[in-house]
Amino acid sequence: MSKASETFAGKVVVITGASAGIGSGFARHAATLGMRLVLADMAADRLSALTDELRASGVEVEAVVTDVADPLSVDALADRAYERFGAVDMLINNAGIMVMGYSWEIPAERWDAALRINIGGYVNGIRSFVPRLLERSTRTWVLNVSSVGGLLPSPLMAPYSVTKFGTLALTESLAHEMRMKQARVQVSVVLPDSVKSEIFRAARPGDGTPPEIAGFNEQLQQRADTQGITPEEHARRVFEQAAEGRYWIIPQPEMIDAALQPRTDMILSRTNPGQEPGQQPGQEPGGV
């Protein structure tokens, strides 16, 4: 039996953004660990289909259509979880959206949606669940899903980078606060790289989009399709590392570690982003 099976069997997990991609991988793998599930998503049809699939295999699962950007909706999610199971052991803040384009061309409403869902949704989850987790005498867990994009900012997806960097700060602040309270709440940040999902297809720009944006989107989707691990394998690695008590949950270290050292070197050497080796600040590439 794996460490995760020993640790999480019988526990209750709440997963936001559960109906597809990484979220559905969390749900399916949690079910194999013997966990009881509360699944939240805005996509009612997909959520219902996943719930039916899991129930057919004997899993105890509650589905709650939830807008994580709405504090009252997340409060209602928490109430349903406690009404159904009497307790919650783990919260996985996972719901998020991808927005692509030049940062100054992305409409204000799309920026606002990314901030409200990708950051506000996590804050709402913490506000609704952590006070109840603090009341428990047993160990509980909060997992916030950031991204490799929370360590390495990217062009043409600034809202995603901003919110995933924000997730990193939010999670570390929460971890410090739990230590200050001497709480038995284990806080972890999850940093996936490429996972097979439809996240980039869902964010595919429409007609008339500059070719560099459409091409970048296609490149990222192809990378996910060809190099990404499955959502279920991603979830297996996450739950195993959570069971080991890790704060930094990095399911694909070989991908992230290779990029972290050059970024660290860039910061420590005060090298401008995109600057060529040996190029002086303010100097044009290849010029004087």
XYZ file of C-alpha atoms in Angstrom, residues 38-286:
249
model
C -16.829 16.888 -2.988
C -16.427 18.130 -6.551
C -16.979 21.758 -7.525
C -17.109 23.339 -10.974
C -19.082 25.818 -13.064
C -19.516 23.325 -15.922
C -22.631 21.537 -14.678
C -22.863 18.977 -17.503
C -19.223 17.888 -17.253
C -19.437 17.811 -13.472
C -22.541 15.621 -13.610
C -20.918 13.209 -16.080
C -17.817 12.800 -13.899
C -19.942 12.345 -10.791
C -22.022 9.638 -12.490
C -18.838 7.870 -13.600
C -17.398 7.846 -10.089
C -20.645 6.851 -8.383
C -20.977 3.926 -10.787
C -17.723 2.582 -9.376
C -18.944 2.910 -5.792
C -17.335 6.215 -4.843
C -19.043 8.496 -2.319
C -19.196 11.815 -4.122
C -21.103 15.080 -3.820
C -21.194 17.460 -6.799
C -21.760 21.180 -6.253
C -21.999 23.656 -9.124
C -19.842 26.483 -7.801
C -18.615 29.875 -8.964
C -15.337 30.137 -7.053
C -15.175 33.866 -7.789
C -18.335 34.368 -5.678
C -17.648 34.170 -1.916
C -21.245 33.176 -1.180
C -21.078 30.352 -3.706
C -17.923 28.993 -2.044
C -19.544 29.331 1.393
C -22.443 27.253 0.032
C -19.940 24.667 -1.241
C -18.442 24.387 2.238
C -21.871 24.080 3.817
C -22.818 21.259 1.413
C -19.555 19.439 2.081
C -20.079 19.513 5.841
C -23.756 18.638 5.561
C -22.935 15.573 3.444
C -19.843 14.256 5.202
C -19.663 16.060 8.554
C -16.042 17.090 8.031
C -13.499 18.061 5.386
C -9.906 16.841 5.524
C -8.417 18.353 2.368
C -9.103 21.355 0.155
C -7.570 21.424 -3.321
C -7.852 24.909 -4.826
C -7.493 24.125 -8.526
C -10.098 26.064 -10.535
C -8.534 28.455 -13.016
C -8.708 29.884 -16.519
C -6.117 30.642 -19.178
C -6.107 34.016 -20.954
C -3.751 34.691 -23.874
C -2.697 37.770 -25.808
C -0.556 40.878 -25.485
C -1.018 42.190 -21.957
C -2.220 45.626 -23.121
C -4.671 44.152 -25.657
C -6.439 41.694 -23.348
C -9.857 43.217 -22.544
C -10.399 44.483 -19.017
C -13.151 41.935 -18.418
C -10.792 39.040 -19.257
C -8.124 40.403 -16.915
C -10.791 40.765 -14.248
C -12.045 37.213 -14.781
C -8.529 35.786 -14.422
C -7.922 37.704 -11.195
C -11.336 36.863 -9.732
C -11.132 33.150 -10.538
C -7.425 32.274 -10.350
C -6.666 34.339 -7.235
C -10.046 35.316 -5.803
C -11.272 31.742 -6.058
C -8.354 30.497 -3.967
C -8.844 33.260 -1.411
C -12.532 32.362 -1.172
C -11.651 28.703 -0.662
C -9.278 29.608 2.148
C -11.845 31.911 3.790
C -14.612 29.312 3.622
C -12.673 26.211 4.690
C -9.617 27.119 6.769
C -11.564 28.320 9.861
C -13.233 24.901 10.020
C -9.978 23.062 9.362
C -8.424 24.923 12.295
C -11.106 23.489 14.577
C -10.009 19.932 13.817
C -7.716 18.087 16.214
C -6.458 15.848 13.405
C -4.186 16.640 10.483
C -5.756 18.410 7.484
C -4.464 19.693 4.166
C -4.738 22.706 1.843
C -3.239 22.308 -1.634
C -3.107 25.345 -3.926
C -2.353 24.599 -7.571
C 0.074 27.102 -9.056
C 2.131 26.210 -12.141
C 5.572 26.271 -13.654
C 4.136 29.611 -14.782
C 4.267 30.661 -11.138
C 8.061 30.422 -11.297
C 8.753 31.398 -14.909
C 6.745 34.316 -16.327
C 5.725 33.964 -19.946
C 4.940 36.414 -22.741
C 1.436 36.383 -24.217
C -0.153 34.919 -21.069
C 0.426 37.656 -18.506
C -2.868 37.128 -16.593
C -1.973 33.470 -16.051
C 1.588 34.285 -14.980
C 0.401 37.055 -12.647
C -2.165 34.842 -10.948
C 0.119 31.819 -10.643
C 2.859 33.986 -9.104
C 0.152 35.310 -6.792
C -0.808 31.762 -5.847
C 2.789 31.135 -4.834
C 2.753 34.169 -2.503
C -0.696 33.378 -1.102
C 0.259 29.790 -0.328
C 3.549 30.599 1.352
C 1.849 33.298 3.448
C -0.790 30.773 4.503
C 1.884 28.219 5.399
C 3.623 30.759 7.647
C 0.294 31.637 9.259
C -0.472 27.992 10.001
C 2.911 27.669 11.699
C 2.209 30.812 13.738
C -1.060 29.228 14.888
C 0.700 25.904 15.536
C -2.094 24.405 13.471
C -2.222 20.855 12.160
C -3.048 22.166 8.684
C -0.443 21.138 6.119
C -0.213 23.725 3.347
C 1.326 22.824 -0.019
C 1.792 24.520 -3.360
C 1.494 22.342 -6.464
C 3.645 23.283 -9.451
C 2.664 21.254 -12.526
C 4.412 21.537 -15.867
C 2.838 20.021 -18.992
C -0.227 17.892 -18.301
C -2.423 16.454 -21.029
C -5.505 18.669 -20.995
C -7.533 21.056 -23.140
C -6.464 24.221 -21.290
C -4.811 25.829 -24.299
C -7.477 24.696 -26.768
C -10.053 26.271 -24.458
C -8.062 29.523 -24.558
C -7.430 29.383 -28.314
C -7.699 32.892 -29.774
C -10.397 33.608 -32.325
C -10.169 34.667 -35.947
C -8.088 37.747 -36.620
C -5.624 36.963 -33.836
C -2.002 37.866 -34.678
C -0.199 34.750 -35.936
C 2.436 34.867 -33.182
C -0.282 34.519 -30.526
C -2.105 31.721 -32.347
C 1.213 29.972 -32.982
C 2.283 30.247 -29.348
C -1.035 28.787 -28.226
C -0.675 25.880 -30.653
C 2.917 25.267 -29.563
C 1.901 25.018 -25.901
C -1.028 22.702 -26.683
C 1.215 20.434 -28.770
C 3.731 20.307 -25.913
C 0.961 19.276 -23.524
C -0.257 16.638 -25.972
C 3.163 15.134 -26.705
C 5.214 15.698 -23.538
C 2.579 16.089 -20.838
C 1.772 13.447 -18.267
C -1.829 12.342 -17.806
C -3.976 14.117 -15.207
C -4.212 10.848 -13.271
C -0.428 10.381 -13.156
C -0.048 14.024 -12.148
C -2.533 13.454 -9.319
C -0.762 10.278 -8.177
C 2.508 12.178 -7.803
C 0.792 15.072 -6.024
C -0.960 12.882 -3.454
C 2.223 10.908 -2.768
C 4.205 14.099 -2.122
C 1.407 15.528 0.017
C 1.434 12.336 2.097
C 5.177 12.839 2.602
C 4.470 16.269 4.121
C 6.025 18.362 1.375
C 5.279 22.059 0.973
C 6.777 22.203 -2.541
C 4.890 19.614 -4.587
C 6.643 19.363 -7.944
C 5.320 16.448 -9.994
C 7.784 16.949 -12.903
C 11.053 18.126 -11.305
C 13.108 17.271 -14.379
C 11.249 19.964 -16.323
C 11.166 22.671 -13.662
C 14.673 22.202 -12.232
C 16.294 22.699 -15.636
C 14.631 26.113 -15.975
C 15.030 27.337 -12.399
C 18.820 27.607 -12.353
C 19.062 29.917 -15.398
C 16.296 32.103 -13.961
C 18.027 32.235 -10.572
C 21.303 33.135 -12.272
C 19.537 35.879 -14.238
C 18.180 37.429 -11.030
C 21.411 37.152 -9.042
C 23.460 38.614 -11.903
C 20.881 41.397 -12.459
C 20.605 40.391 -16.117
C 17.706 41.988 -17.985
C 15.025 39.546 -19.189
C 15.862 38.321 -22.669
C 19.320 39.863 -22.554
C 22.061 37.994 -24.384
C 25.097 36.770 -22.407
C 27.656 39.555 -22.106
C 25.204 42.186 -23.344
C 25.188 45.366 -21.283
C 21.934 46.767 -19.841
C 20.330 49.112 -22.359
C 22.460 47.792 -25.215
C 20.591 46.653 -28.325
C 20.991 42.928 -29.114
C 24.097 42.468 -31.222
